[in-house]
Amino acid sequence: MHDNKLIIGISGGTGSGKTRFTKELIKRCDSDNIVHISQDSYYKDLSHITYEERCNVNFDNPNSIDFNELKNDIQSLINNKTTNIPVYSFKRHKRMDETLRIDPKPIIIIEGIFAFHDPRIRDLINCKVFVDTPADIRILRRAKRDINKRDRSIESIFSQYINTVKPMHEKFIEPTINYADIIVKDGGKNAMAIDVINNNLIPMIETKING
């Protein structure tokens, strides 16, 4: 464990409930002592290509993530330095001009489908949580999210799922469950996840906050 930081990684497939789990965790703790970094912020900037070309990029491949930048920003927070993280637009498939200022806190939560993929980032994480949810539930959640928040059609969502999301999950995401310290079924939605928060992570966080 880092001398002055507790770093929690939360991973799992798309639509698994990672974000809800993270929100439940933060809700039960002192949010003033926690910083949440989403791996989604670190999709590589594609503003140099057309929108049509960006729409055809495989965002479910880890090559779409700038792990160097993510690692450097985490390291800055570990070193008690303020950092500015990217702001990514899923509607435009590119980074925005503005950035988000993040101040260092005792607890750092890193959340994303590839949170455990890169060994340099994986080695920084003290506690790894994998949210394991059945594929049929995940695709329905993803479809609902992409329709409501990203202006996607149902046809494009299921085409993408068959062609990239499912094979990339099986190749790159599902195997990282082997790195997990804690495996949670269906994220923050079920009682088991809440028990994991209360019985395992909360004491670690309280110890770190209280010194």
Short mmCIF file of C-alpha atoms in Angstrom, two decimals:
data_model
loop_
_atom_site.label_atom_id
_atom_site.label_comp_id
_atom_site.label_asym_id
_atom_site.label_seq_id
_atom_site.Cartn_x
_atom_site.Cartn_y
_atom_site.Cartn_z
CA MET A 1 0.00 0.00 0.00
CA HIS A 2 1.23 3.49 -0.78
CA ASP A 3 2.33 5.45 2.27
CA ASN A 4 -0.36 8.10 1.93
CA LYS A 5 -2.93 6.67 -0.48
CA LEU A 6 -5.36 3.79 -0.80
CA ILE A 7 -6.05 3.01 -4.45
CA ILE A 8 -9.14 0.96 -5.30
CA GLY A 9 -9.70 -0.40 -8.80
CA ILE A 10 -13.20 -1.29 -10.00
CA SER A 11 -13.49 -3.21 -13.26
CA GLY A 12 -15.94 -5.41 -15.14
CA GLY A 13 -17.65 -5.56 -18.50
CA THR A 14 -19.67 -2.78 -20.06
CA GLY A 15 -23.02 -2.41 -18.28
CA SER A 16 -21.90 -4.57 -15.36
CA GLY A 17 -22.73 -1.98 -12.70
CA LYS A 18 -19.25 -0.55 -12.06
CA THR A 19 -20.41 3.04 -11.84
CA ARG A 20 -23.29 2.20 -9.52
CA PHE A 21 -20.95 0.21 -7.30
CA THR A 22 -18.56 3.16 -7.20
CA LYS A 23 -21.36 5.57 -6.28
CA GLU A 24 -22.53 3.23 -3.50
CA LEU A 25 -18.99 3.07 -2.16
CA ILE A 26 -18.53 6.83 -2.19
CA LYS A 27 -21.99 7.37 -0.67
CA ARG A 28 -21.07 5.26 2.35
CA CYS A 29 -17.79 7.10 2.93
CA ASP A 30 -16.61 10.65 3.41
CA SER A 31 -16.63 11.84 -0.20
CA ASP A 32 -14.30 14.71 0.72
CA ASN A 33 -11.54 12.12 1.09
CA ILE A 34 -12.18 10.27 -2.18
CA VAL A 35 -11.34 11.08 -5.79
CA HIS A 36 -12.98 9.07 -8.59
CA ILE A 37 -11.17 8.67 -11.90
CA SER A 38 -13.02 7.06 -14.80
CA GLN A 39 -10.90 5.29 -17.37
CA ASP A 40 -13.43 6.53 -19.95
CA SER A 41 -11.85 9.98 -19.68
CA TYR A 42 -8.67 8.60 -21.23
CA TYR A 43 -9.90 7.51 -24.63
CA LYS A 44 -7.35 8.79 -27.11
CA ASP A 45 -8.12 12.07 -28.83
CA LEU A 46 -9.49 11.42 -32.33
CA SER A 47 -10.19 15.00 -33.36
CA HIS A 48 -7.71 14.61 -36.24
CA ILE A 49 -10.06 12.26 -38.12
CA THR A 50 -13.61 12.79 -39.37
CA TYR A 51 -16.69 12.02 -37.28
CA GLU A 52 -17.60 9.19 -39.66
CA GLU A 53 -14.16 7.64 -39.16
CA ARG A 54 -14.41 8.06 -35.41
CA CYS A 55 -17.72 6.19 -35.39
CA ASN A 56 -15.95 3.15 -36.82
CA VAL A 57 -13.19 3.03 -34.19
CA ASN A 58 -13.19 -0.03 -31.93
CA PHE A 59 -13.54 1.63 -28.52
CA ASP A 60 -13.75 -1.77 -26.83
CA ASN A 61 -10.11 -2.49 -27.64
CA PRO A 62 -7.60 -1.39 -24.98
CA ASN A 63 -5.53 0.26 -27.71
CA SER A 64 -8.14 3.03 -27.67
CA ILE A 65 -7.03 4.08 -24.16
CA ASP A 66 -4.06 6.33 -23.38
CA PHE A 67 -2.68 4.28 -20.50
CA ASN A 68 0.47 6.39 -20.30
CA GLU A 69 -1.54 9.51 -19.52
CA LEU A 70 -3.76 7.64 -17.05
CA LYS A 71 -0.76 6.21 -15.24
CA ASN A 72 0.95 9.61 -15.07
CA ASP A 73 -2.16 11.29 -13.64
CA ILE A 74 -2.57 8.58 -10.99
CA GLN A 75 1.08 8.93 -10.08
CA SER A 76 0.68 12.70 -9.73
CA LEU A 77 -2.18 12.18 -7.27
CA ILE A 78 -0.11 9.64 -5.34
CA ASN A 79 2.60 12.30 -5.12
CA ASN A 80 0.02 14.79 -3.76
CA LYS A 81 -0.01 16.88 -6.91
CA THR A 82 -3.12 18.38 -8.49
CA THR A 83 -3.77 17.09 -12.00
CA ASN A 84 -6.08 17.99 -14.87
CA ILE A 85 -7.79 15.01 -16.47
CA PRO A 86 -9.33 14.92 -19.95
CA VAL A 87 -13.04 15.38 -20.63
CA TYR A 88 -14.30 12.97 -23.28
CA SER A 89 -17.50 13.27 -25.35
CA PHE A 90 -19.09 9.97 -26.35
CA LYS A 91 -21.52 11.75 -28.65
CA ARG A 92 -18.70 13.34 -30.63
CA HIS A 93 -16.16 10.54 -30.08
CA LYS A 94 -13.41 12.97 -29.17
CA ARG A 95 -11.92 14.87 -26.27
CA MET A 96 -13.29 18.27 -25.39
CA ASP A 97 -11.16 21.39 -25.07
CA GLU A 98 -11.73 21.70 -21.33
CA THR A 99 -10.15 19.54 -18.62
CA LEU A 100 -11.25 18.61 -15.10
CA ARG A 101 -9.12 19.66 -12.14
CA ILE A 102 -8.56 16.85 -9.64
CA ASP A 103 -6.98 17.49 -6.26
CA PRO A 104 -5.16 14.71 -4.38
CA LYS A 105 -7.18 12.81 -1.74
CA PRO A 106 -6.37 9.88 0.59
CA ILE A 107 -8.53 7.51 -1.46
CA ILE A 108 -8.30 7.13 -5.25
CA ILE A 109 -10.91 5.05 -7.08
CA ILE A 110 -10.07 4.01 -10.64
CA GLU A 111 -13.06 2.67 -12.56
CA GLY A 112 -13.27 1.21 -16.05
CA ILE A 113 -13.48 -1.88 -18.21
CA PHE A 114 -9.69 -1.86 -18.67
CA ALA A 115 -8.76 -0.86 -15.11
CA PHE A 116 -6.76 -4.08 -14.67
CA HIS A 117 -5.44 -4.42 -18.23
CA ASP A 118 -2.21 -2.42 -18.08
CA PRO A 119 0.29 -3.89 -15.58
CA ARG A 120 1.70 -0.46 -14.70
CA ILE A 121 -1.72 0.70 -13.51
CA ARG A 122 -2.67 -2.66 -12.07
CA ASP A 123 0.43 -2.58 -9.87
CA LEU A 124 -0.62 0.78 -8.41
CA ILE A 125 -3.97 -0.60 -7.20
CA ASN A 126 -4.16 -1.86 -3.62
CA CYS A 127 -7.63 -3.42 -3.80
CA LYS A 128 -9.10 -4.77 -7.05
CA VAL A 129 -12.86 -5.27 -7.37
CA PHE A 130 -14.34 -7.02 -10.42
CA VAL A 131 -18.05 -6.56 -11.01
CA ASP A 132 -19.26 -9.79 -12.65
CA THR A 133 -22.67 -9.54 -14.34
CA PRO A 134 -24.29 -11.88 -16.93
CA ALA A 135 -23.90 -10.84 -20.55
CA ASP A 136 -27.62 -10.56 -21.28
CA ILE A 137 -28.07 -8.06 -18.45
CA ARG A 138 -25.01 -6.09 -19.51
CA ILE A 139 -26.10 -5.66 -23.13
CA LEU A 140 -29.58 -4.51 -22.10
CA ARG A 141 -28.07 -1.93 -19.74
CA ARG A 142 -25.64 -0.76 -22.39
CA ALA A 143 -28.43 -0.42 -24.95
CA LYS A 144 -30.53 1.65 -22.56
CA ARG A 145 -27.57 3.90 -21.72
CA ASP A 146 -26.47 4.42 -25.32
CA ILE A 147 -29.98 5.21 -26.53
CA ASN A 148 -30.71 7.68 -23.73
CA LYS A 149 -27.32 9.33 -23.29
CA ARG A 150 -25.41 8.87 -26.54
CA ASP A 151 -28.12 9.19 -29.21
CA ARG A 152 -27.44 5.72 -30.59
CA SER A 153 -29.87 3.57 -32.59
CA ILE A 154 -30.79 0.10 -31.38
CA GLU A 155 -29.47 -1.36 -34.66
CA SER A 156 -26.03 0.22 -34.26
CA ILE A 157 -25.84 -0.84 -30.61
CA PHE A 158 -26.47 -4.53 -31.28
CA SER A 159 -24.25 -4.54 -34.38
CA GLN A 160 -21.43 -3.10 -32.30
CA TYR A 161 -22.09 -5.62 -29.55
CA ILE A 162 -21.79 -8.61 -31.88
CA ASN A 163 -18.80 -7.28 -33.85
CA THR A 164 -16.65 -5.69 -31.14
CA VAL A 165 -18.09 -5.53 -27.62
CA LYS A 166 -18.60 -9.26 -27.08
CA PRO A 167 -15.32 -10.50 -28.63
CA MET A 168 -13.30 -7.75 -26.94
CA HIS A 169 -14.90 -8.56 -23.58
CA GLU A 170 -14.01 -12.21 -23.93
CA LYS A 171 -10.45 -11.44 -25.04
CA PHE A 172 -9.41 -8.49 -22.88
CA ILE A 173 -11.83 -7.91 -19.99
CA GLU A 174 -13.12 -11.25 -18.76
CA PRO A 175 -9.60 -12.67 -18.16
CA THR A 176 -8.75 -9.79 -15.79
CA ILE A 177 -11.17 -11.23 -13.24
CA ASN A 178 -8.18 -13.35 -12.22
CA TYR A 179 -6.50 -10.23 -10.81
CA ALA A 180 -9.45 -9.37 -8.56
CA ASP A 181 -9.23 -9.38 -4.78
CA ILE A 182 -13.03 -9.17 -4.58
CA ILE A 183 -15.60 -10.41 -7.11
CA VAL A 184 -19.03 -8.81 -6.90
CA LYS A 185 -22.13 -10.05 -8.70
CA ASP A 186 -24.24 -7.37 -10.43
CA GLY A 187 -22.57 -4.31 -8.98
CA GLY A 188 -24.15 -2.00 -6.43
CA LYS A 189 -27.63 -3.30 -7.17
CA ASN A 190 -27.64 -6.42 -5.01
CA ALA A 191 -27.13 -7.16 -1.34
CA MET A 192 -23.86 -8.99 -1.88
CA ALA A 193 -22.25 -5.88 -3.32
CA ILE A 194 -23.41 -3.81 -0.37
CA ASP A 195 -22.00 -6.42 2.01
CA VAL A 196 -18.67 -6.30 0.20
CA ILE A 197 -18.59 -2.53 0.64
CA ASN A 198 -19.50 -2.64 4.31
CA ASN A 199 -17.37 -5.61 5.36
CA ASN A 200 -14.25 -5.26 3.25
CA LEU A 201 -13.65 -1.84 1.73
CA ILE A 202 -15.13 0.55 4.28
CA PRO A 203 -12.76 -0.48 7.12
CA MET A 204 -9.78 -0.04 4.79
CA ILE A 205 -10.96 3.42 3.80
CA GLU A 206 -11.71 4.50 7.36
CA THR A 207 -8.27 3.34 8.47
CA LYS A 208 -6.59 5.32 5.70
CA ILE A 209 -8.64 8.46 6.38
CA ASN A 210 -8.08 8.33 10.13
CA GLY A 211 -4.40 7.63 9.78
#
